[in-house]
Amino acid sequence: MQEFARELNYLVNSCGAGEQFPAYCTFGGNKMSLNQAQIEAIAHKDGPCMVLAGPGSGKTTVITNRIAHLIEKYKVKPEEILVITFSKAASKEMRERFYNLKKDQAKQLDCWAATASCASVTFGTFHGIYYGILKWAYKLTTENILSDEQKYQLLQRVVEQMNLDIDDEKEFLQGIAGEIGNVKNNCIPLSGYKSLNCDEQDFNRIYHAYEEERKRRKKIDFDDMLVLTYELFQKRPDILKAWQSKYKYILIDEFQDINKVQYDVIRMLAAPENNLFIVGDDDQSIYQFRGARPEIMLNFPKDYPDTKQIILDMNYRSTKAIVNGAGRVIKHNGKRYPKQIITTNEQGMNVHIQEVRHPIEESKYVLKEIRKELKSGVSPKEIAILFRTNNEARVLVETLMEYNQPFHMKEHFPNLYEHFIAKNFIGYMRMALGDRSRKLFLEIMNRPNRYIGRDSVETSEVSFEDLKRFYADKEWMQDRIDQLDVDLRIIKKCKPYAAIQYIRKHIGYDDFLKEYAIKRRIKLEELMDVVHEIQERAKEFKTIEDWFSHIEEYGENLRRQAELREPSQNAVQLLTMHGAKGLEFHTVFVIGANEGVSPYKKAETTEEIEEERRLFYVAMTRAKKRLVISYSKERNGKKMKQSRFVRELLNLKNS
């Protein structure tokens, strides 16, 4: 280890060190000494190396300093170094961190005139690197690339031609697009593939129709870039050898998120020297739904028996209380590298567990605690509220809006009132208030099924008398139309909550949802959760008009939020647990820590539960000083249990 220290002594001076080890680097705004594990990783030269980097362990510092060390100490040409990340933002940050490091070194050492040569180091994403290879081999241009928007439009056209019965088109198409990518990225055979969005036959039809149309247009999508690069290297060993000669050293960040095709290509590219330097944390593998395969990192030493393993087990971010609490949770995963994360930070406040009656009380509790934090001097942007899915944040968002607490949402937040169920309830009420537009009537006329044909409504305004004349020879149809007219008159006199109840029970909307769930092969429970949430929200409004005004104001506020690209200084941060990955905050609130929420209700297998536990672990380790976890005793009229992860945190037996 002293040898490593001597080798790095001159290298890390730029980060503020004196002449003697230990040297110091800036991390998270703080000056920290390089620990022995970091030094060992930075000084690694040849052969495969796996760095297990726990939360807040300074992995970016390690990667950037290793690049510099390869160039300075081992005289590796900058153009022979390839650094791969999973996002453009991460790639940009890594590049900037490295360039700043070299600039500082050049100033202090007054000898690095060749700072500009560092521009020859290649930083990029998997898609960016593989596109560059394909561009070189096949003379591709951006005209050959199918953008996400174009992919969506193509899928939309395919689905429309198939005449599938779909209510939420946007959600359906997003789901199908993700599944097509998963099939390609992990080389999954179509035969026997179980789609989560439609039946096997329909998915096969969509997949083949999409591929035929894509090829007809002479386009490739982002997933094709990976597959085509793999096929190119297999078919053209001469081209593979050329790229192997170009990149002698390959460094990969967030390796736990890699998929099968990405890994297969990297293995070919790194051969025969296998100078693969992978950095990641198997405990933070949370993107299996995108095709990530955590077992790839777990099996890396089997693929490369001479792998050097280094654990960055020092957390420079969080207090002891948070680090130890997170450790108590993640240790329950069976498939992981054994590691004990430690910290030299203060003990700090205990992780606080808050039980509340329902989500409304939870949102008001969080708001109260936020204001305490703000009063104590914590910056709003240093406060984050994390949740498993956007559904858990709906009540919170309305509460923050009601009490004028500024907030920023990193991701698109779906409007509850744009769900087809909400639109149906709103449609009935608008008709009750006198709206007779054809578009509105078509949305609700057969929910439940009244067997009214679209050809019976030809004008822009619907007349019930005209409808009865159309069905003059069918007395039973006239009775249905009369009943609808009566129903609308009753709804008009109701408060919003009572109106929804009437639509559900007396008109028969619940029966429609049962049939819909069977037809779409989804759980009725999921649809009823939406129903109960909408109805619960409607309770506080005395008139339908008041409720409509609230819906309009709420939608406008969400639209303004969506337009904000960057968070303001006075806004707290609202993020999904997935969206919080890689970020850190002074104070973190994790809401909705209930069974069926976290872990998510669709997680059934051991593998799926372990992924959910890793996600909860990621959420916990975003906090630097204070971590608050809350759960509800009931939600939408149903009793709820605290998450098993809360029980693990408290060292309680799960029941």
XYZ file of C-alpha atoms in Angstrom:
655
model
C 0.000 0.000 0.000
C 2.891 2.387 0.610
C 3.878 1.819 -2.997
C 0.431 2.951 -4.104
C 0.741 6.010 -1.907
C 4.091 6.930 -3.447
C 2.725 6.433 -6.962
C -0.264 8.675 -6.305
C 1.415 11.309 -4.206
C 2.150 13.619 -7.116
C -1.115 12.780 -8.815
C -3.497 13.848 -6.073
C -1.647 16.997 -5.095
C -4.064 18.821 -7.375
C -6.917 17.995 -5.069
C -5.395 20.019 -2.257
C -2.876 17.679 -0.709
C 0.421 18.516 0.712
C 3.558 16.590 -0.133
C 2.777 13.686 2.146
C 0.221 10.926 2.052
C -2.659 10.836 2.783
C -3.680 13.007 -0.102
C -6.993 14.785 -0.316
C -9.709 15.079 -2.915
C -12.926 17.040 -2.991
C -16.012 14.898 -2.751
C -19.580 16.053 -2.197
C -18.295 19.525 -1.428
C -16.047 18.199 1.333
C -12.330 17.615 1.469
C -11.648 13.954 2.040
C -8.578 11.806 2.253
C -8.140 9.005 -0.213
C -8.505 5.732 1.634
C -6.497 2.617 0.910
C -9.231 0.958 -1.154
C -9.508 4.049 -3.373
C -5.742 4.178 -3.794
C -5.625 0.511 -4.715
C -8.355 0.979 -7.331
C -6.745 4.087 -8.819
C -3.335 2.418 -9.091
C -4.647 -0.746 -10.786
C -3.059 -1.207 -14.214
C -3.689 -4.358 -16.233
C -6.323 -7.074 -16.280
C -9.909 -7.145 -15.077
C -10.812 -5.250 -11.922
C -14.183 -5.049 -10.185
C -14.714 -2.145 -7.802
C -17.729 -2.536 -5.536
C -18.581 1.069 -4.741
C -21.100 1.569 -1.954
C -23.291 4.695 -1.689
C -21.309 7.906 -1.259
C -17.973 6.117 -1.570
C -16.382 8.461 -4.118
C -16.536 6.238 -7.207
C -16.335 9.154 -9.656
C -13.203 10.362 -7.874
C -11.731 6.882 -8.290
C -12.579 6.629 -11.992
C -11.288 10.073 -12.963
C -8.091 9.677 -10.959
C -7.473 6.236 -12.435
C -7.724 7.672 -15.959
C -5.156 10.301 -15.026
C -2.967 7.656 -13.388
C -3.012 5.473 -16.494
C -1.863 8.434 -18.570
C 0.712 9.867 -16.148
C 2.163 6.848 -14.406
C 1.748 4.090 -16.985
C 2.075 6.295 -20.105
C -1.118 4.981 -21.657
C -2.165 7.046 -24.659
C -5.370 9.022 -23.878
C -6.976 7.851 -27.124
C -6.625 4.238 -25.954
C -8.930 4.823 -22.980
C -12.702 4.320 -23.220
C -15.029 5.414 -20.388
C -18.648 4.242 -20.591
C -21.620 5.503 -18.585
C -25.351 4.863 -18.816
C -26.553 8.395 -19.473
C -25.421 11.524 -21.316
C -25.606 13.504 -18.073
C -23.304 11.033 -16.290
C -20.908 11.027 -19.239
C -20.804 14.824 -19.275
C -20.168 14.972 -15.528
C -17.394 12.364 -15.734
C -15.721 14.225 -18.599
C -15.910 17.561 -16.790
C -14.598 16.087 -13.531
C -11.646 14.574 -15.376
C -10.832 17.745 -17.334
C -11.001 19.870 -14.185
C -8.690 17.420 -12.443
C -6.114 17.707 -15.225
C -6.404 21.488 -15.384
C -5.697 21.745 -11.668
C -2.757 19.378 -11.995
C -1.341 21.366 -14.883
C -1.519 24.590 -12.870
C 0.084 23.147 -9.745
C 2.726 21.022 -11.400
C 3.426 23.461 -14.223
C 4.395 20.537 -16.366
C 1.285 19.231 -17.991
C 1.363 21.296 -21.146
C -0.377 18.476 -22.881
C -3.588 18.962 -20.920
C -5.411 19.268 -24.212
C -4.396 15.740 -25.115
C -6.855 14.546 -22.492
C -9.546 15.422 -24.994
C -8.512 12.227 -26.737
C -9.983 10.125 -23.910
C -13.337 8.781 -25.124
C -16.311 9.364 -22.804
C -19.714 8.119 -23.904
C -22.802 6.046 -23.304
C -23.251 2.487 -24.534
C -25.604 3.705 -27.251
C -23.286 6.545 -28.228
C -20.191 4.317 -28.454
C -21.981 1.560 -30.355
C -23.547 4.060 -32.736
C -20.050 5.399 -33.475
C -18.906 1.879 -34.366
C -21.923 1.294 -36.637
C -21.522 4.727 -38.203
C -17.911 3.899 -39.070
C -18.770 0.441 -40.445
C -22.014 1.190 -42.299
C -21.753 4.954 -42.965
C -24.888 5.582 -40.924
C -26.269 9.079 -40.386
C -28.760 10.502 -37.904
C -31.383 10.027 -40.642
C -31.093 6.286 -40.084
C -31.941 6.564 -36.362
C -35.506 6.185 -35.180
C -36.067 8.718 -32.423
C -38.156 7.837 -29.369
C -40.949 10.037 -30.721
C -40.814 8.349 -34.140
C -40.785 4.929 -32.467
C -43.876 5.898 -30.496
C -45.648 7.133 -33.635
C -44.761 3.968 -35.536
C -46.086 1.775 -32.728
C -49.204 3.933 -32.549
C -49.893 3.319 -36.236
C -49.275 -0.442 -35.857
C -51.674 -0.697 -32.909
C -54.361 1.360 -34.676
C -54.206 -0.959 -37.704
C -54.698 -3.960 -35.421
C -57.888 -2.428 -33.933
C -56.967 -3.406 -30.382
C -59.330 -2.313 -27.615
C -57.150 0.088 -25.593
C -58.264 2.795 -23.207
C -55.015 4.380 -22.029
C -53.091 4.425 -25.309
C -50.098 6.355 -23.979
C -49.497 3.940 -21.093
C -49.993 0.928 -23.381
C -47.555 2.150 -26.050
C -44.910 3.064 -23.464
C -45.209 -0.410 -21.973
C -44.952 -2.132 -25.371
C -41.951 0.006 -26.396
C -40.145 -0.976 -23.183
C -40.889 -4.669 -23.747
C -39.604 -4.580 -27.334
C -36.361 -3.118 -26.014
C -36.151 -5.770 -23.301
C -36.627 -8.577 -25.846
C -33.856 -7.179 -28.061
C -31.380 -6.259 -25.311
C -31.516 -9.622 -23.602
C -31.942 -11.828 -26.701
C -35.259 -13.185 -25.419
C -37.048 -15.510 -27.898
C -40.525 -14.298 -28.823
C -42.011 -17.750 -28.520
C -43.350 -18.043 -25.014
C -42.630 -14.412 -24.092
C -45.248 -13.220 -21.610
C -46.125 -9.587 -22.197
C -47.316 -7.498 -19.256
C -49.440 -5.306 -21.531
C -51.328 -7.697 -23.818
C -51.669 -11.374 -24.660
C -48.836 -13.335 -26.277
C -50.394 -13.411 -29.752
C -51.046 -9.654 -29.863
C -47.499 -8.860 -28.667
C -46.031 -11.060 -31.389
C -48.150 -9.321 -34.017
C -47.147 -5.864 -32.745
C -43.457 -6.803 -32.567
C -43.308 -8.221 -36.111
C -45.368 -5.387 -37.618
C -43.156 -2.821 -35.905
C -39.960 -4.508 -37.123
C -41.264 -4.797 -40.705
C -42.227 -1.126 -40.825
C -38.924 -0.070 -39.239
C -36.925 -2.015 -41.799
C -39.087 -0.723 -44.649
C -38.176 2.809 -43.614
C -34.480 1.784 -43.396
C -34.348 2.862 -39.760
C -32.818 1.416 -36.606
C -33.934 2.167 -33.064
C -31.670 2.648 -30.048
C -31.948 -1.005 -29.046
C -30.901 -2.103 -32.533
C -27.608 -0.251 -32.077
C -26.599 -2.771 -29.437
C -27.770 -5.846 -31.330
C -26.243 -4.732 -34.650
C -22.877 -3.994 -33.040
C -22.864 -7.486 -31.558
C -23.698 -9.013 -34.959
C -21.073 -6.851 -36.691
C -18.303 -8.023 -34.372
C -19.367 -11.631 -34.810
C -19.422 -11.455 -38.606
C -16.390 -9.203 -39.118
C -13.422 -10.216 -36.915
C -11.267 -7.722 -38.828
C -13.473 -4.835 -37.714
C -13.542 -6.189 -34.163
C -9.738 -6.347 -34.121
C -9.510 -2.736 -35.305
C -11.630 -1.531 -32.398
C -9.800 -3.792 -29.951
C -6.572 -2.116 -31.035
C -8.077 1.323 -30.574
C -9.308 0.849 -26.996
C -6.746 -0.813 -24.737
C -8.396 0.198 -21.443
C -12.143 0.195 -20.803
C -13.751 1.699 -17.688
C -17.481 1.234 -17.026
C -19.493 3.142 -14.433
C -22.702 1.792 -12.808
C -21.881 -1.675 -14.101
C -24.748 -3.214 -12.120
C -27.150 -1.732 -14.715
C -25.675 -3.561 -17.717
C -27.799 -5.821 -19.939
C -26.829 -8.973 -21.833
C -26.123 -7.452 -25.270
C -24.104 -4.586 -23.795
C -22.018 -7.067 -21.846
C -21.507 -9.432 -24.788
C -20.158 -6.590 -26.936
C -17.904 -5.281 -24.161
C -16.448 -8.736 -23.630
C -15.507 -8.938 -27.297
C -14.155 -5.382 -27.351
C -11.978 -5.890 -24.244
C -10.355 -9.100 -25.491
C -7.661 -10.321 -25.488
C -5.999 -8.133 -22.807
C -9.257 -7.841 -20.830
C -8.312 -4.522 -19.272
C -11.825 -4.103 -17.947
C -12.281 -1.787 -14.989
C -15.870 -2.032 -13.799
C -17.346 0.102 -11.036
C -20.747 -0.448 -9.506
C -22.777 -1.671 -6.583
C -24.841 -4.832 -6.814
C -26.892 -3.485 -3.899
C -28.013 -0.592 -6.117
C -29.148 -2.606 -9.134
C -32.690 -1.269 -9.629
C -33.325 -1.282 -13.371
C -34.264 -4.882 -14.085
C -37.487 -3.645 -15.693
C -35.307 -1.899 -18.308
C -33.371 -5.067 -19.040
C -30.537 -4.681 -16.505
C -29.229 -8.021 -15.278
C -27.627 -7.826 -11.813
C -26.418 -11.420 -12.143
C -23.889 -10.212 -14.743
C -21.984 -8.319 -12.067
C -22.448 -11.151 -9.587
C -20.935 -13.610 -12.082
C -18.155 -11.310 -13.326
C -15.398 -13.109 -11.321
C -16.545 -16.393 -12.902
C -16.229 -14.909 -16.388
C -12.826 -13.452 -15.448
C -11.208 -15.715 -12.795
C -8.212 -13.394 -12.445
C -10.436 -10.446 -11.498
C -9.068 -8.144 -8.836
C -11.871 -7.262 -6.395
C -11.839 -4.016 -4.424
C -14.561 -2.822 -2.071
C -15.100 0.896 -1.501
C -16.835 0.463 1.820
C -16.426 3.992 3.219
C -19.564 6.133 2.965
C -18.640 9.850 2.947
C -22.256 10.992 2.540
C -24.436 9.814 5.405
C -24.438 9.700 9.181
C -23.754 6.462 11.059
C -27.445 6.119 11.920
C -28.454 6.190 8.242
C -25.608 3.929 7.055
C -26.302 1.343 9.762
C -30.061 1.468 9.195
C -29.683 0.934 5.454
C -27.288 -1.941 6.157
C -29.863 -3.685 8.352
C -32.278 -3.676 5.430
C -30.035 -4.711 2.527
C -28.421 -7.610 4.412
C -31.691 -9.524 3.973
C -30.917 -9.965 0.263
C -29.418 -13.368 -0.475
C -27.901 -12.677 -3.904
C -25.267 -10.010 -3.214
C -21.595 -9.543 -2.497
C -21.101 -9.539 1.274
C -19.929 -6.114 2.387
C -20.153 -3.919 5.459
C -20.465 -0.221 4.648
C -18.920 2.053 7.292
C -18.531 5.778 7.840
C -16.451 8.124 9.947
C -19.270 10.673 9.984
C -21.144 11.566 13.159
C -23.825 9.291 14.610
C -26.541 11.783 13.738
C -30.267 11.553 14.347
C -31.914 8.150 14.417
C -33.875 7.149 11.335
C -37.420 8.223 12.204
C -40.394 5.933 11.442
C -43.774 7.690 11.359
C -47.118 5.883 11.380
C -50.099 7.849 10.044
C -53.779 7.038 9.572
C -54.006 7.703 5.838
C -52.176 9.478 2.966
C -53.818 12.841 3.687
C -52.455 12.802 7.239
C -49.102 11.633 5.861
C -48.891 14.561 3.428
C -49.722 17.074 6.172
C -47.145 15.486 8.488
C -44.450 15.746 5.792
C -45.389 19.374 5.093
C -45.119 20.212 8.812
C -41.687 18.563 9.019
C -40.498 20.325 5.860
C -41.345 23.678 7.396
C -39.417 22.733 10.541
C -36.393 21.927 8.368
C -36.699 25.208 6.480
C -36.978 27.147 9.746
C -33.795 25.461 11.015
C -31.901 26.742 7.967
C -31.953 23.758 5.602
C -32.187 24.886 1.970
C -35.406 23.772 0.191
C -33.390 22.152 -2.617
C -31.655 20.024 0.025
C -34.984 18.423 0.997
C -36.350 15.511 -1.019
C -39.550 13.469 -0.830
C -39.198 10.014 -2.369
C -41.924 7.546 -3.338
C -42.168 4.164 -5.071
C -44.497 5.295 -7.859
C -46.129 8.568 -8.758
C -49.431 7.245 -7.391
C -48.111 7.575 -3.842
C -47.381 11.265 -4.369
C -50.757 12.406 -5.681
C -52.201 13.405 -2.311
C -48.888 14.983 -1.324
C -48.796 17.111 -4.483
C -52.304 18.420 -3.851
C -51.396 19.227 -0.241
C -48.238 21.121 -1.246
C -50.255 23.066 -3.812
C -52.994 23.832 -1.288
C -50.512 25.225 1.263
C -48.354 27.035 -1.330
C -45.195 25.057 -0.657
C -42.954 25.329 -3.759
C -41.762 22.004 -5.127
C -40.092 20.593 -8.211
C -40.702 17.249 -9.876
C -37.803 15.784 -11.826
C -40.001 13.386 -13.771
C -43.287 13.735 -15.593
C -46.119 13.476 -13.085
C -49.317 11.901 -14.446
C -52.555 13.728 -13.731
C -55.004 11.477 -11.864
C -57.897 13.257 -13.577
C -56.566 12.276 -17.001
C -56.973 8.577 -16.187
C -59.770 7.071 -18.286
C -61.787 6.234 -15.139
C -61.661 9.871 -13.973
C -62.573 11.018 -17.491
C -65.594 8.705 -17.441
C -66.847 10.077 -14.086
C -66.237 13.633 -15.274
C -68.005 12.823 -18.555
C -71.157 11.650 -16.777
C -71.185 14.772 -14.621
C -70.615 17.127 -17.555
C -73.515 15.544 -19.354
C -75.590 15.904 -16.189
C -74.804 19.643 -16.259
C -76.028 19.883 -19.840
C -73.026 19.090 -22.083
C -74.327 17.069 -25.059
C -71.228 17.022 -27.284
C -70.847 13.912 -29.430
C -67.243 13.331 -28.308
C -68.248 13.289 -24.645
C -71.239 11.034 -25.236
C -69.184 8.484 -27.200
C -66.820 8.147 -24.213
C -69.489 7.092 -21.724
C -72.457 5.784 -23.705
C -71.400 2.128 -23.367
C -69.792 2.225 -19.957
C -71.575 0.081 -18.901
C -72.669 -1.400 -22.211
C -76.031 -0.049 -23.410
C -75.455 -1.382 -26.941
C -75.709 2.101 -28.427
C -74.050 2.147 -31.865
C -71.775 4.981 -33.032
C -73.868 5.250 -36.181
C -76.785 6.427 -34.046
C -74.898 9.620 -33.211
C -74.076 11.540 -36.371
C -74.415 15.173 -35.297
C -71.957 17.156 -33.160
C -74.649 17.548 -30.467
C -76.483 14.523 -29.060
C -80.269 14.564 -28.753
C -81.878 11.814 -26.688
C -85.089 12.247 -28.704
C -83.109 11.650 -31.918
C -81.571 8.563 -30.349
C -84.984 7.190 -29.466
C -86.185 7.807 -33.018
C -83.138 5.946 -34.350
C -84.104 2.959 -32.179
C -87.850 3.355 -32.764
C -88.214 -0.349 -33.558
C -86.406 -1.436 -30.356
C -88.451 -0.623 -27.276
C -85.788 -2.011 -24.951
C -83.233 0.443 -26.391
C -85.614 3.345 -25.863
C -85.975 2.286 -22.236
C -82.172 2.362 -21.833
C -81.973 5.870 -23.291
C -84.780 7.048 -20.997
C -82.988 5.528 -18.024
C -79.756 7.325 -18.955
C -81.690 10.599 -19.062
C -83.117 9.905 -15.591
C -79.652 8.969 -14.267
C -78.177 12.251 -15.488
C -80.964 14.242 -13.787
C -80.187 12.484 -10.488
C -76.419 13.016 -10.846
C -76.987 16.745 -11.391
C -78.444 17.042 -7.867
C -75.602 15.099 -6.193
C -72.379 16.195 -4.572
C -69.294 14.853 -6.434
C -68.718 11.966 -3.984
C -72.370 10.875 -4.157
C -72.392 11.280 -7.955
C -69.454 8.900 -8.310
C -71.142 6.421 -5.961
C -74.327 6.582 -8.040
C -72.400 6.037 -11.299
C -70.644 3.041 -9.772
C -73.522 1.267 -8.075
C -76.764 2.368 -9.734
C -75.582 2.903 -13.295
C -73.269 -0.138 -13.122
C -69.807 1.302 -13.753
C -68.205 -1.188 -11.318
C -69.572 -4.026 -13.473
C -68.038 -2.408 -16.536
C -64.653 -2.314 -14.790
C -64.903 -6.012 -13.894
C -65.438 -6.886 -17.561
C -62.689 -4.488 -18.601
C -60.182 -6.074 -16.188
C -60.927 -9.557 -17.528
C -60.622 -8.420 -21.144
C -57.313 -6.557 -20.553
C -55.942 -9.264 -18.237
C -55.231 -6.832 -15.437
C -56.119 -6.988 -11.774
C -59.461 -5.437 -10.915
C -57.855 -4.257 -7.671
C -55.631 -1.842 -9.603
C -58.632 -0.207 -11.268
C -60.604 -0.042 -8.026
C -57.675 1.688 -6.320
C -58.000 4.466 -8.896
C -61.765 4.611 -8.345
C -61.394 4.899 -4.572
C -58.686 7.539 -4.870
C -60.812 9.699 -7.176
C -63.849 9.298 -4.929
C -61.853 10.060 -1.787
C -60.541 13.280 -3.361
C -64.052 14.342 -4.312
C -65.287 14.155 -0.690
C -64.285 17.676 0.288
C -66.207 19.415 -2.544
C -69.836 20.457 -2.103
C -70.756 20.912 -5.751
C -69.727 19.384 -9.064
C -68.735 22.860 -10.272
C -66.348 23.289 -7.315
C -64.783 19.929 -8.060
C -64.334 20.826 -11.732
C -62.652 24.115 -10.746
C -60.237 22.193 -8.522
C -59.456 19.725 -11.322
C -58.729 22.571 -13.735
C -56.494 24.409 -11.249
C -54.676 21.190 -10.342
C -54.036 20.397 -14.008
C -52.733 23.905 -14.671
C -50.322 23.659 -11.727
C -49.025 20.329 -13.031
C -48.510 21.833 -16.499
C -46.471 24.684 -14.994
C -44.401 22.162 -13.051
C -43.725 20.169 -16.219
C -42.381 23.312 -17.917
C -39.746 23.838 -15.214
C -36.521 22.360 -16.503
C -34.391 23.133 -13.472
C -35.437 23.228 -9.811
C -35.542 26.641 -8.193
C -33.594 27.378 -5.050
C -36.768 27.600 -2.958
C -38.354 24.328 -4.084
C -38.265 20.964 -2.324
C -37.614 17.984 -4.604
C -40.203 15.303 -5.414
C -38.757 12.141 -6.951
C -39.511 8.485 -7.478
C -37.017 6.160 -5.829
C -35.693 5.328 -9.306
C -35.363 9.015 -10.169
C -33.368 9.705 -6.994
C -30.563 7.329 -7.966
C -27.195 9.102 -7.919
C -28.505 12.108 -5.956
C -28.085 13.159 -2.340
C -29.942 15.503 0.024
C -29.622 16.839 3.561
C -33.076 15.576 4.476
C -35.032 12.766 2.831
C -38.659 11.753 3.411
C -39.635 8.295 2.132
C -43.432 8.102 1.990
C -45.756 5.156 1.406
C -43.602 2.538 3.169
C -46.380 -0.060 3.035
C -46.676 -3.631 1.813
C -48.042 -3.522 -1.722
C -46.326 -0.188 -2.301
C -42.722 -0.897 -1.287
C -42.276 -3.719 -2.062
C -44.569 -3.131 -5.012
C -47.661 -5.316 -5.245
C -46.518 -6.899 -8.513
C -43.283 -8.152 -6.940
C -43.934 -11.808 -6.132
C -40.775 -13.844 -6.713
C -37.703 -13.787 -4.472
C -35.787 -12.065 -7.267
C -38.426 -9.335 -7.572
C -38.572 -8.769 -3.811
C -34.793 -8.423 -3.677
C -34.922 -5.782 -6.413
C -37.550 -3.899 -4.396
C -35.314 -4.099 -1.318
C -32.397 -2.684 -3.328
C -34.659 0.163 -4.426
C -35.628 0.923 -0.826
C -31.927 0.828 0.080
C -31.170 3.362 -2.664
C -33.902 5.636 -1.303
C -32.518 5.437 2.244
C -28.943 6.154 1.193
C -29.851 9.417 -0.549
C -30.020 11.079 2.896
C -26.984 12.804 4.397
C -28.260 14.040 7.781
C -31.905 13.186 8.329
C -34.068 10.303 7.100
C -37.816 10.047 7.799
C -39.858 7.040 6.669
C -43.662 7.048 6.882
C -46.439 4.549 6.286
C -50.242 4.622 6.433
C -52.585 2.396 8.442
C -55.193 2.637 5.701
C -55.522 3.824 2.131
C -58.631 4.297 0.017
C -60.691 2.611 2.687
C -58.435 -0.468 2.904
C -56.248 -1.484 5.842
C -52.525 -1.329 5.082
C -49.514 -3.056 6.631
C -46.149 -1.447 7.198
C -43.489 -2.530 4.721
C -41.376 -5.537 5.598
C -38.415 -3.214 4.944
C -39.502 -1.031 7.870
C -39.606 -4.116 10.057
C -36.138 -5.105 8.860
C -34.886 -1.605 9.672
C -36.299 -1.957 13.187
C -34.922 -5.514 13.498
C -38.445 -6.909 13.893
C -39.562 -10.310 12.662
C -41.657 -10.120 9.519
C -45.161 -11.442 9.906
